[in-house]
Amino acid sequence: MLGFNKGIAMNIVVNRRALRASALALAVGLVLVAGCKRDAADTAAPVADGSTAAQPANIETPADAAAPVELRDVIENTPQAVVGISYPTDIARYPGLAKALSDYAGAARGELQQAVDGLGNDKPTMPYELSLSFEKVLETPQLVVVSADGSRYTGGAHGEPLVARFVWLPEQQQMLTADKLVADAKGWKAVSDYIGDQLRERVATRLSSEDMDPGQLQESLRSASRMIADGTEPSAENFSQFQPLTGTDGKISAVRFVFPPYQVGPYSDGTQTVDVPASVLAPHVGTAYAGLFARG
């Protein structure tokens, strides 16, 4: 089902768009095929499994450490593993950001290689796989935002989701991280309350439309609420993946917080996002970054 032979790989090298489509389609295919072979109970996993690979996005890159980095799309196909990685074409103009993307991809490949090395001379039933696509989703003189989405499969019921966001400040030549975005615990409490309310309302709306008896509905709501509460505790770590949204004036009008599978819901819910308006965030933003936000 993978259908990811060397002939396709060569076409992907020639055609950048095909690379992204094939790599992501491969990840989906692996999820479907592997999922058929496992019981639904196998899909449960700790939050750390879905978010570990996202941590490099939270590391600041000092300007003086940002040597030029050449980013090349990757496509590899062996009996043991398949790798597909794509980058934005012009991201090298921001050396510090390019290095952060390279480091993230390198860490993801390193973990895949560890799993492959653990096979020894054995051949997996299904090739291990890494698909990772970096996309530039915002570029202004003040902000450059890159998303990273993909999957790493090393056996089991489905692939491990890879979800990260990189927010680069060209004028300061540094990464904007969650611990700098919001200045104190009071600010994270405001963010946590807003996002928790949005997620609980979303779950309640979905569950109420399903055919459940009242007792089952209440238990499902309680279970979902517990997972949301755990994944949105008021700390920078729980909100490390985010991307600013800007208005016509280039100022931040809202911040979209991104939650990988398992953090605030089961794997079947996929990656979830909540947009927090500037009116909620601005009073709690660090003074150095207040000018990035829309007023009023």
PDB file of C-alpha atoms in Angstrom:
ATOM      1  CA  MET A   1       0.000   0.000   0.000  1.00  0.00           C
ATOM      2  CA  LEU A   2       2.889   2.359   0.523  1.00  0.00           C
ATOM      3  CA  GLY A   3       3.475   2.634  -3.231  1.00  0.00           C
ATOM      4  CA  PHE A   4       6.605   4.602  -2.502  1.00  0.00           C
ATOM      5  CA  ASN A   5       9.189   3.050  -4.835  1.00  0.00           C
ATOM      6  CA  LYS A   6      12.347   4.552  -6.223  1.00  0.00           C
ATOM      7  CA  GLY A   7      10.686   5.689  -9.427  1.00  0.00           C
ATOM      8  CA  ILE A   8       8.270   7.852  -7.469  1.00  0.00           C
ATOM      9  CA  ALA A   9      11.171   9.122  -5.379  1.00  0.00           C
ATOM     10  CA  MET A  10      12.886  10.457  -8.502  1.00  0.00           C
ATOM     11  CA  ASN A  11       9.733  12.265  -9.570  1.00  0.00           C
ATOM     12  CA  ILE A  12       9.518  13.833  -6.147  1.00  0.00           C
ATOM     13  CA  VAL A  13      13.040  15.174  -6.422  1.00  0.00           C
ATOM     14  CA  VAL A  14      12.090  16.847  -9.696  1.00  0.00           C
ATOM     15  CA  ASN A  15       8.739  18.111  -8.534  1.00  0.00           C
ATOM     16  CA  ARG A  16       8.690  19.802  -5.104  1.00  0.00           C
ATOM     17  CA  ARG A  17       4.947  19.789  -4.771  1.00  0.00           C
ATOM     18  CA  ALA A  18       4.813  16.083  -5.469  1.00  0.00           C
ATOM     19  CA  LEU A  19       7.332  15.532  -2.671  1.00  0.00           C
ATOM     20  CA  ARG A  20       5.049  17.087  -0.097  1.00  0.00           C
ATOM     21  CA  ALA A  21       1.970  15.296  -1.384  1.00  0.00           C
ATOM     22  CA  SER A  22       3.681  11.884  -1.528  1.00  0.00           C
ATOM     23  CA  ALA A  23       5.347  12.210   1.856  1.00  0.00           C
ATOM     24  CA  LEU A  24       2.156  13.211   3.615  1.00  0.00           C
ATOM     25  CA  ALA A  25       0.087  10.649   1.724  1.00  0.00           C
ATOM     26  CA  LEU A  26       2.574   8.021   2.826  1.00  0.00           C
ATOM     27  CA  ALA A  27       2.109   9.005   6.463  1.00  0.00           C
ATOM     28  CA  VAL A  28      -1.647   8.683   6.106  1.00  0.00           C
ATOM     29  CA  GLY A  29      -1.274   5.329   4.383  1.00  0.00           C
ATOM     30  CA  LEU A  30       0.878   3.993   7.166  1.00  0.00           C
ATOM     31  CA  VAL A  31      -1.634   5.086   9.760  1.00  0.00           C
ATOM     32  CA  LEU A  32      -4.459   3.330   7.928  1.00  0.00           C
ATOM     33  CA  VAL A  33      -2.596   0.100   7.221  1.00  0.00           C
ATOM     34  CA  ALA A  34      -1.021  -0.211  10.650  1.00  0.00           C
ATOM     35  CA  GLY A  35      -4.247   0.777  12.373  1.00  0.00           C
ATOM     36  CA  CYS A  36      -6.027  -2.148  10.725  1.00  0.00           C
ATOM     37  CA  LYS A  37      -3.631  -4.565  12.383  1.00  0.00           C
ATOM     38  CA  ARG A  38      -4.041  -3.389  15.940  1.00  0.00           C
ATOM     39  CA  ASP A  39      -6.853  -3.258  18.421  1.00  0.00           C
ATOM     40  CA  ALA A  40      -8.250   0.203  19.086  1.00  0.00           C
ATOM     41  CA  ALA A  41      -6.910   0.019  22.611  1.00  0.00           C
ATOM     42  CA  ASP A  42      -3.378   0.111  21.248  1.00  0.00           C
ATOM     43  CA  THR A  43      -3.849   3.722  20.212  1.00  0.00           C
ATOM     44  CA  ALA A  44      -3.583   4.993  23.792  1.00  0.00           C
ATOM     45  CA  ALA A  45      -0.264   6.675  24.519  1.00  0.00           C
ATOM     46  CA  PRO A  46       1.101   9.276  26.972  1.00  0.00           C
ATOM     47  CA  VAL A  47       1.131  12.925  26.045  1.00  0.00           C
ATOM     48  CA  ALA A  48       4.900  12.938  25.933  1.00  0.00           C
ATOM     49  CA  ASP A  49       4.906  10.574  22.948  1.00  0.00           C
ATOM     50  CA  GLY A  50       3.072  13.072  20.778  1.00  0.00           C
ATOM     51  CA  SER A  51       4.971  16.168  21.868  1.00  0.00           C
ATOM     52  CA  THR A  52       8.585  15.171  22.475  1.00  0.00           C
ATOM     53  CA  ALA A  53       9.720  15.956  18.952  1.00  0.00           C
ATOM     54  CA  ALA A  54       8.105  19.389  19.112  1.00  0.00           C
ATOM     55  CA  GLN A  55      10.483  20.704  21.771  1.00  0.00           C
ATOM     56  CA  PRO A  56      13.254  22.010  19.452  1.00  0.00           C
ATOM     57  CA  ALA A  57      10.827  24.706  18.272  1.00  0.00           C
ATOM     58  CA  ASN A  58      11.069  26.193  21.751  1.00  0.00           C
ATOM     59  CA  ILE A  59      14.856  26.659  21.673  1.00  0.00           C
ATOM     60  CA  GLU A  60      16.142  30.162  21.044  1.00  0.00           C
ATOM     61  CA  THR A  61      18.821  30.482  18.386  1.00  0.00           C
ATOM     62  CA  PRO A  62      21.356  33.218  19.254  1.00  0.00           C
ATOM     63  CA  ALA A  63      22.160  35.502  16.332  1.00  0.00           C
ATOM     64  CA  ASP A  64      25.912  34.959  16.627  1.00  0.00           C
ATOM     65  CA  ALA A  65      25.431  31.169  16.411  1.00  0.00           C
ATOM     66  CA  ALA A  66      23.403  31.312  13.211  1.00  0.00           C
ATOM     67  CA  ALA A  67      25.910  30.332  10.546  1.00  0.00           C
ATOM     68  CA  PRO A  68      24.483  29.851   7.031  1.00  0.00           C
ATOM     69  CA  VAL A  69      22.610  26.552   6.702  1.00  0.00           C
ATOM     70  CA  GLU A  70      21.798  24.908   3.389  1.00  0.00           C
ATOM     71  CA  LEU A  71      18.467  23.124   3.524  1.00  0.00           C
ATOM     72  CA  ARG A  72      17.886  20.434   0.928  1.00  0.00           C
ATOM     73  CA  ASP A  73      14.732  18.419   0.424  1.00  0.00           C
ATOM     74  CA  VAL A  74      15.276  14.764   1.305  1.00  0.00           C
ATOM     75  CA  ILE A  75      13.841  11.630  -0.240  1.00  0.00           C
ATOM     76  CA  GLU A  76      15.249   8.245   0.685  1.00  0.00           C
ATOM     77  CA  ASN A  77      13.862   4.763   0.138  1.00  0.00           C
ATOM     78  CA  THR A  78      15.387   1.574   1.547  1.00  0.00           C
ATOM     79  CA  PRO A  79      13.905  -1.814   2.527  1.00  0.00           C
ATOM     80  CA  GLN A  80      13.986  -0.697   6.154  1.00  0.00           C
ATOM     81  CA  ALA A  81      12.940   2.959   6.020  1.00  0.00           C
ATOM     82  CA  VAL A  82      11.435   5.703   3.885  1.00  0.00           C
ATOM     83  CA  VAL A  83      12.250   9.370   4.506  1.00  0.00           C
ATOM     84  CA  GLY A  84      10.666  12.449   2.943  1.00  0.00           C
ATOM     85  CA  ILE A  85      11.457  15.987   4.154  1.00  0.00           C
ATOM     86  CA  SER A  86      10.637  19.261   2.404  1.00  0.00           C
ATOM     87  CA  TYR A  87      11.571  22.875   3.232  1.00  0.00           C
ATOM     88  CA  PRO A  88      10.392  26.316   2.094  1.00  0.00           C
ATOM     89  CA  THR A  89      12.520  27.427  -0.861  1.00  0.00           C
ATOM     90  CA  ASP A  90      13.780  30.772   0.464  1.00  0.00           C
ATOM     91  CA  ILE A  91      14.089  30.184   4.190  1.00  0.00           C
ATOM     92  CA  ALA A  92      17.908  30.381   4.040  1.00  0.00           C
ATOM     93  CA  ARG A  93      17.592  34.174   4.081  1.00  0.00           C
ATOM     94  CA  TYR A  94      16.937  33.741   7.815  1.00  0.00           C
ATOM     95  CA  PRO A  95      20.003  31.739   8.943  1.00  0.00           C
ATOM     96  CA  GLY A  96      18.907  31.378  12.568  1.00  0.00           C
ATOM     97  CA  LEU A  97      15.502  30.085  11.574  1.00  0.00           C
ATOM     98  CA  ALA A  98      17.002  27.768   8.955  1.00  0.00           C
ATOM     99  CA  LYS A  99      19.280  26.284  11.614  1.00  0.00           C
ATOM    100  CA  ALA A 100      16.307  25.664  13.911  1.00  0.00           C
ATOM    101  CA  LEU A 101      14.473  23.811  11.128  1.00  0.00           C
ATOM    102  CA  SER A 102      17.596  21.802  10.319  1.00  0.00           C
ATOM    103  CA  ASP A 103      18.052  20.879  13.984  1.00  0.00           C
ATOM    104  CA  TYR A 104      14.421  19.786  14.295  1.00  0.00           C
ATOM    105  CA  ALA A 105      14.608  17.621  11.169  1.00  0.00           C
ATOM    106  CA  GLY A 106      17.952  16.203  12.303  1.00  0.00           C
ATOM    107  CA  ALA A 107      16.512  15.212  15.682  1.00  0.00           C
ATOM    108  CA  ALA A 108      13.525  13.541  13.997  1.00  0.00           C
ATOM    109  CA  ARG A 109      15.823  11.604  11.644  1.00  0.00           C
ATOM    110  CA  GLY A 110      18.078  10.645  14.529  1.00  0.00           C
ATOM    111  CA  GLU A 111      15.208   9.026  16.409  1.00  0.00           C
ATOM    112  CA  LEU A 112      14.130   7.179  13.274  1.00  0.00           C
ATOM    113  CA  GLN A 113      17.670   5.926  12.730  1.00  0.00           C
ATOM    114  CA  GLN A 114      17.836   4.695  16.319  1.00  0.00           C
ATOM    115  CA  ALA A 115      14.766   2.583  15.686  1.00  0.00           C
ATOM    116  CA  VAL A 116      16.204   1.272  12.399  1.00  0.00           C
ATOM    117  CA  ASP A 117      19.503   0.396  14.094  1.00  0.00           C
ATOM    118  CA  GLY A 118      17.528  -1.547  16.684  1.00  0.00           C
ATOM    119  CA  LEU A 119      16.264  -3.847  13.933  1.00  0.00           C
ATOM    120  CA  GLY A 120      19.733  -5.219  13.285  1.00  0.00           C
ATOM    121  CA  ASN A 121      19.545  -7.397  10.180  1.00  0.00           C
ATOM    122  CA  ASP A 122      15.791  -7.818  10.460  1.00  0.00           C
ATOM    123  CA  LYS A 123      13.429  -6.303   7.945  1.00  0.00           C
ATOM    124  CA  PRO A 124      10.264  -4.734   9.383  1.00  0.00           C
ATOM    125  CA  THR A 125       6.884  -5.973   8.188  1.00  0.00           C
ATOM    126  CA  MET A 126       6.312  -2.447   6.975  1.00  0.00           C
ATOM    127  CA  PRO A 127       9.184   0.009   6.324  1.00  0.00           C
ATOM    128  CA  TYR A 128       9.755   2.532   9.061  1.00  0.00           C
ATOM    129  CA  GLU A 129       8.924   6.016   7.862  1.00  0.00           C
ATOM    130  CA  LEU A 130       9.539   9.703   8.429  1.00  0.00           C
ATOM    131  CA  SER A 131       7.522  12.306   6.554  1.00  0.00           C
ATOM    132  CA  LEU A 132       8.007  15.946   7.475  1.00  0.00           C
ATOM    133  CA  SER A 133       6.890  19.083   5.685  1.00  0.00           C
ATOM    134  CA  PHE A 134       7.981  22.597   6.664  1.00  0.00           C
ATOM    135  CA  GLU A 135       5.755  25.389   5.348  1.00  0.00           C
ATOM    136  CA  LYS A 136       6.156  29.147   5.675  1.00  0.00           C
ATOM    137  CA  VAL A 137       2.737  30.319   6.852  1.00  0.00           C
ATOM    138  CA  LEU A 138       3.477  33.978   7.619  1.00  0.00           C
ATOM    139  CA  GLU A 139       6.161  36.462   6.580  1.00  0.00           C
ATOM    140  CA  THR A 140       6.226  40.140   7.552  1.00  0.00           C
ATOM    141  CA  PRO A 141       9.137  42.459   8.423  1.00  0.00           C
ATOM    142  CA  GLN A 142       8.478  41.647  12.093  1.00  0.00           C
ATOM    143  CA  LEU A 143       7.453  37.972  11.978  1.00  0.00           C
ATOM    144  CA  VAL A 144       8.270  34.824  10.043  1.00  0.00           C
ATOM    145  CA  VAL A 145       6.291  31.721  10.989  1.00  0.00           C
ATOM    146  CA  VAL A 146       7.041  28.199   9.802  1.00  0.00           C
ATOM    147  CA  SER A 147       4.895  25.148  10.507  1.00  0.00           C
ATOM    148  CA  ALA A 148       6.248  21.621  10.747  1.00  0.00           C
ATOM    149  CA  ASP A 149       3.810  18.751  10.322  1.00  0.00           C
ATOM    150  CA  GLY A 150       4.420  15.098   9.673  1.00  0.00           C
ATOM    151  CA  SER A 151       4.698  11.641  11.149  1.00  0.00           C
ATOM    152  CA  ARG A 152       7.333   9.143  12.220  1.00  0.00           C
ATOM    153  CA  TYR A 153       6.438   5.450  12.074  1.00  0.00           C
ATOM    154  CA  THR A 154       8.571   2.885  13.906  1.00  0.00           C
ATOM    155  CA  GLY A 155       6.060   0.100  14.329  1.00  0.00           C
ATOM    156  CA  GLY A 156       2.813  -0.149  16.243  1.00  0.00           C
ATOM    157  CA  ALA A 157      -0.735   0.886  15.475  1.00  0.00           C
ATOM    158  CA  HIS A 158       0.095   4.203  13.824  1.00  0.00           C
ATOM    159  CA  GLY A 159       2.765   6.822  13.292  1.00  0.00           C
ATOM    160  CA  GLU A 160       3.917   9.293  15.919  1.00  0.00           C
ATOM    161  CA  PRO A 161       2.679  12.774  14.962  1.00  0.00           C
ATOM    162  CA  LEU A 162       5.286  15.493  14.521  1.00  0.00           C
ATOM    163  CA  VAL A 163       3.857  18.952  15.179  1.00  0.00           C
ATOM    164  CA  ALA A 164       5.866  22.138  15.708  1.00  0.00           C
ATOM    165  CA  ARG A 165       5.695  25.866  15.045  1.00  0.00           C
ATOM    166  CA  PHE A 166       8.655  28.247  14.671  1.00  0.00           C
ATOM    167  CA  VAL A 167       8.146  31.985  15.203  1.00  0.00           C
ATOM    168  CA  TRP A 168      11.175  34.006  14.075  1.00  0.00           C
ATOM    169  CA  LEU A 169      11.696  37.706  14.791  1.00  0.00           C
ATOM    170  CA  PRO A 170      13.887  39.044  11.931  1.00  0.00           C
ATOM    171  CA  GLU A 171      14.584  42.408  13.565  1.00  0.00           C
ATOM    172  CA  GLN A 172      15.805  40.790  16.798  1.00  0.00           C
ATOM    173  CA  GLN A 173      17.305  37.748  15.039  1.00  0.00           C
ATOM    174  CA  GLN A 174      15.808  35.373  17.584  1.00  0.00           C
ATOM    175  CA  MET A 175      13.001  32.895  18.124  1.00  0.00           C
ATOM    176  CA  LEU A 176       9.868  33.970  19.954  1.00  0.00           C
ATOM    177  CA  THR A 177       9.100  31.196  22.427  1.00  0.00           C
ATOM    178  CA  ALA A 178       6.125  30.666  24.709  1.00  0.00           C
ATOM    179  CA  ASP A 179       8.023  31.523  27.875  1.00  0.00           C
ATOM    180  CA  LYS A 180       8.824  34.952  26.402  1.00  0.00           C
ATOM    181  CA  LEU A 181       5.462  35.523  24.763  1.00  0.00           C
ATOM    182  CA  VAL A 182       3.578  35.510  28.074  1.00  0.00           C
ATOM    183  CA  ALA A 183       5.308  37.183  30.974  1.00  0.00           C
ATOM    184  CA  ASP A 184       3.945  35.446  34.084  1.00  0.00           C
ATOM    185  CA  ALA A 185       1.795  32.735  35.660  1.00  0.00           C
ATOM    186  CA  LYS A 186      -1.237  35.019  35.740  1.00  0.00           C
ATOM    187  CA  GLY A 187      -1.031  35.345  31.979  1.00  0.00           C
ATOM    188  CA  TRP A 188      -0.855  31.593  31.442  1.00  0.00           C
ATOM    189  CA  LYS A 189      -3.877  31.164  33.722  1.00  0.00           C
ATOM    190  CA  ALA A 190      -5.848  33.517  31.462  1.00  0.00           C
ATOM    191  CA  VAL A 191      -4.715  31.605  28.362  1.00  0.00           C
ATOM    192  CA  SER A 192      -5.442  28.250  29.991  1.00  0.00           C
ATOM    193  CA  ASP A 193      -8.958  29.293  31.044  1.00  0.00           C
ATOM    194  CA  TYR A 194      -9.833  30.630  27.603  1.00  0.00           C
ATOM    195  CA  ILE A 195      -8.516  27.617  25.694  1.00  0.00           C
ATOM    196  CA  GLY A 196      -9.985  25.109  28.150  1.00  0.00           C
ATOM    197  CA  ASP A 197     -13.440  26.672  27.777  1.00  0.00           C
ATOM    198  CA  GLN A 198     -13.187  26.571  23.979  1.00  0.00           C
ATOM    199  CA  LEU A 199     -12.106  22.924  23.904  1.00  0.00           C
ATOM    200  CA  ARG A 200     -14.771  21.779  26.375  1.00  0.00           C
ATOM    201  CA  GLU A 201     -17.474  23.575  24.430  1.00  0.00           C
ATOM    202  CA  ARG A 202     -16.227  21.953  21.238  1.00  0.00           C
ATOM    203  CA  VAL A 203     -16.351  18.469  22.778  1.00  0.00           C
ATOM    204  CA  ALA A 204     -19.776  19.039  24.326  1.00  0.00           C
ATOM    205  CA  THR A 205     -21.186  20.127  20.971  1.00  0.00           C
ATOM    206  CA  ARG A 206     -19.773  17.077  19.213  1.00  0.00           C
ATOM    207  CA  LEU A 207     -20.840  14.553  21.835  1.00  0.00           C
ATOM    208  CA  SER A 208     -24.353  15.965  22.142  1.00  0.00           C
ATOM    209  CA  SER A 209     -24.910  15.210  18.468  1.00  0.00           C
ATOM    210  CA  GLU A 210     -24.034  11.542  18.936  1.00  0.00           C
ATOM    211  CA  ASP A 211     -26.492   8.835  19.897  1.00  0.00           C
ATOM    212  CA  MET A 212     -25.614   8.288  23.567  1.00  0.00           C
ATOM    213  CA  ASP A 213     -27.673   7.615  26.645  1.00  0.00           C
ATOM    214  CA  PRO A 214     -27.371  10.345  29.339  1.00  0.00           C
ATOM    215  CA  GLY A 215     -25.051   8.296  31.555  1.00  0.00           C
ATOM    216  CA  GLN A 216     -22.647   7.532  28.712  1.00  0.00           C
ATOM    217  CA  LEU A 217     -22.710  11.162  27.613  1.00  0.00           C
ATOM    218  CA  GLN A 218     -21.803  12.424  31.072  1.00  0.00           C
ATOM    219  CA  GLU A 219     -18.953   9.943  31.426  1.00  0.00           C
ATOM    220  CA  SER A 220     -17.577  10.892  27.992  1.00  0.00           C
ATOM    221  CA  LEU A 221     -17.736  14.576  28.937  1.00  0.00           C
ATOM    222  CA  ARG A 222     -15.932  13.939  32.221  1.00  0.00           C
ATOM    223  CA  SER A 223     -13.210  11.936  30.491  1.00  0.00           C
ATOM    224  CA  ALA A 224     -12.703  14.605  27.827  1.00  0.00           C
ATOM    225  CA  SER A 225     -12.636  17.363  30.451  1.00  0.00           C
ATOM    226  CA  ARG A 226      -9.929  15.580  32.435  1.00  0.00           C
ATOM    227  CA  MET A 227      -7.726  15.260  29.360  1.00  0.00           C
ATOM    228  CA  ILE A 228      -8.267  18.912  28.456  1.00  0.00           C
ATOM    229  CA  ALA A 229      -7.462  20.017  32.006  1.00  0.00           C
ATOM    230  CA  ASP A 230      -4.227  18.005  32.027  1.00  0.00           C
ATOM    231  CA  GLY A 231      -3.134  19.300  28.625  1.00  0.00           C
ATOM    232  CA  THR A 232      -3.903  22.959  29.343  1.00  0.00           C
ATOM    233  CA  GLU A 233      -2.438  23.418  32.796  1.00  0.00           C
ATOM    234  CA  PRO A 234      -1.212  27.032  32.986  1.00  0.00           C
ATOM    235  CA  SER A 235       2.454  26.688  32.042  1.00  0.00           C
ATOM    236  CA  ALA A 236       4.504  27.733  29.016  1.00  0.00           C
ATOM    237  CA  GLU A 237       5.379  24.101  28.293  1.00  0.00           C
ATOM    238  CA  ASN A 238       1.756  23.215  27.504  1.00  0.00           C
ATOM    239  CA  PHE A 239       1.472  26.088  25.018  1.00  0.00           C
ATOM    240  CA  SER A 240       4.870  25.812  23.365  1.00  0.00           C
ATOM    241  CA  GLN A 241       3.448  25.398  19.852  1.00  0.00           C
ATOM    242  CA  PHE A 242       1.785  28.526  18.529  1.00  0.00           C
ATOM    243  CA  GLN A 243       1.573  30.784  15.499  1.00  0.00           C
ATOM    244  CA  PRO A 244       0.588  34.462  15.417  1.00  0.00           C
ATOM    245  CA  LEU A 245      -2.245  35.572  13.146  1.00  0.00           C
ATOM    246  CA  THR A 246      -2.026  39.117  11.804  1.00  0.00           C
ATOM    247  CA  GLY A 247      -4.497  41.685  10.554  1.00  0.00           C
ATOM    248  CA  THR A 248      -4.187  44.001   7.556  1.00  0.00           C
ATOM    249  CA  ASP A 249      -1.941  46.290   9.595  1.00  0.00           C
ATOM    250  CA  GLY A 250       0.576  43.485  10.149  1.00  0.00           C
ATOM    251  CA  LYS A 251      -0.081  43.457  13.897  1.00  0.00           C
ATOM    252  CA  ILE A 252      -0.958  40.269  15.763  1.00  0.00           C
ATOM    253  CA  SER A 253      -4.737  40.007  16.042  1.00  0.00           C
ATOM    254  CA  ALA A 254      -4.746  36.532  17.620  1.00  0.00           C
ATOM    255  CA  VAL A 255      -2.422  33.663  18.467  1.00  0.00           C
ATOM    256  CA  ARG A 256      -3.270  30.142  17.338  1.00  0.00           C
ATOM    257  CA  PHE A 257      -2.142  27.569  19.891  1.00  0.00           C
ATOM    258  CA  VAL A 258      -1.525  24.117  18.437  1.00  0.00           C
ATOM    259  CA  PHE A 259      -1.981  20.847  20.327  1.00  0.00           C
ATOM    260  CA  PRO A 260      -0.700  17.552  18.895  1.00  0.00           C
ATOM    261  CA  PRO A 261      -2.738  14.364  19.267  1.00  0.00           C
ATOM    262  CA  TYR A 262      -2.915  13.025  22.839  1.00  0.00           C
ATOM    263  CA  GLN A 263      -2.350  16.415  24.520  1.00  0.00           C
ATOM    264  CA  VAL A 264      -5.965  17.564  24.815  1.00  0.00           C
ATOM    265  CA  GLY A 265      -7.774  14.681  23.131  1.00  0.00           C
ATOM    266  CA  PRO A 266      -7.361  11.137  21.805  1.00  0.00           C
ATOM    267  CA  TYR A 267      -5.348  10.313  18.702  1.00  0.00           C
ATOM    268  CA  SER A 268      -8.558  10.129  16.676  1.00  0.00           C
ATOM    269  CA  ASP A 269      -9.182  13.856  17.301  1.00  0.00           C
ATOM    270  CA  GLY A 270      -5.954  14.723  15.475  1.00  0.00           C
ATOM    271  CA  THR A 271      -4.096  18.004  15.908  1.00  0.00           C
ATOM    272  CA  GLN A 272      -6.296  20.636  17.531  1.00  0.00           C
ATOM    273  CA  THR A 273      -5.976  24.414  17.541  1.00  0.00           C
ATOM    274  CA  VAL A 274      -7.540  27.298  19.448  1.00  0.00           C
ATOM    275  CA  ASP A 275      -7.224  30.956  18.433  1.00  0.00           C
ATOM    276  CA  VAL A 276      -6.772  33.269  21.407  1.00  0.00           C
ATOM    277  CA  PRO A 277      -7.630  36.892  20.506  1.00  0.00           C
ATOM    278  CA  ALA A 278      -5.182  39.695  21.159  1.00  0.00           C
ATOM    279  CA  SER A 279      -7.635  41.211  23.646  1.00  0.00           C
ATOM    280  CA  VAL A 280      -7.079  38.192  25.915  1.00  0.00           C
ATOM    281  CA  LEU A 281      -3.323  37.917  25.385  1.00  0.00           C
ATOM    282  CA  ALA A 282      -2.114  41.511  25.114  1.00  0.00           C
ATOM    283  CA  PRO A 283      -2.427  42.394  28.838  1.00  0.00           C
ATOM    284  CA  HIS A 284      -0.082  39.498  29.658  1.00  0.00           C
ATOM    285  CA  VAL A 285       2.483  39.736  26.853  1.00  0.00           C
ATOM    286  CA  GLY A 286       6.081  40.516  27.753  1.00  0.00           C
ATOM    287  CA  THR A 287       6.884  44.219  27.343  1.00  0.00           C
ATOM    288  CA  ALA A 288       9.525  43.523  24.693  1.00  0.00           C
ATOM    289  CA  TYR A 289       6.843  42.058  22.399  1.00  0.00           C
ATOM    290  CA  ALA A 290       3.807  44.200  23.208  1.00  0.00           C
ATOM    291  CA  GLY A 291       4.421  46.298  20.080  1.00  0.00           C
ATOM    292  CA  LEU A 292       3.741  43.283  17.889  1.00  0.00           C
ATOM    293  CA  PHE A 293       0.098  43.162  18.976  1.00  0.00           C
ATOM    294  CA  ALA A 294      -2.897  45.115  17.722  1.00  0.00           C
ATOM    295  CA  ARG A 295      -4.236  47.722  20.118  1.00  0.00           C
ATOM    296  CA  GLY A 296      -7.792  47.947  21.422  1.00  0.00           C
TER     297      GLY A 296
END
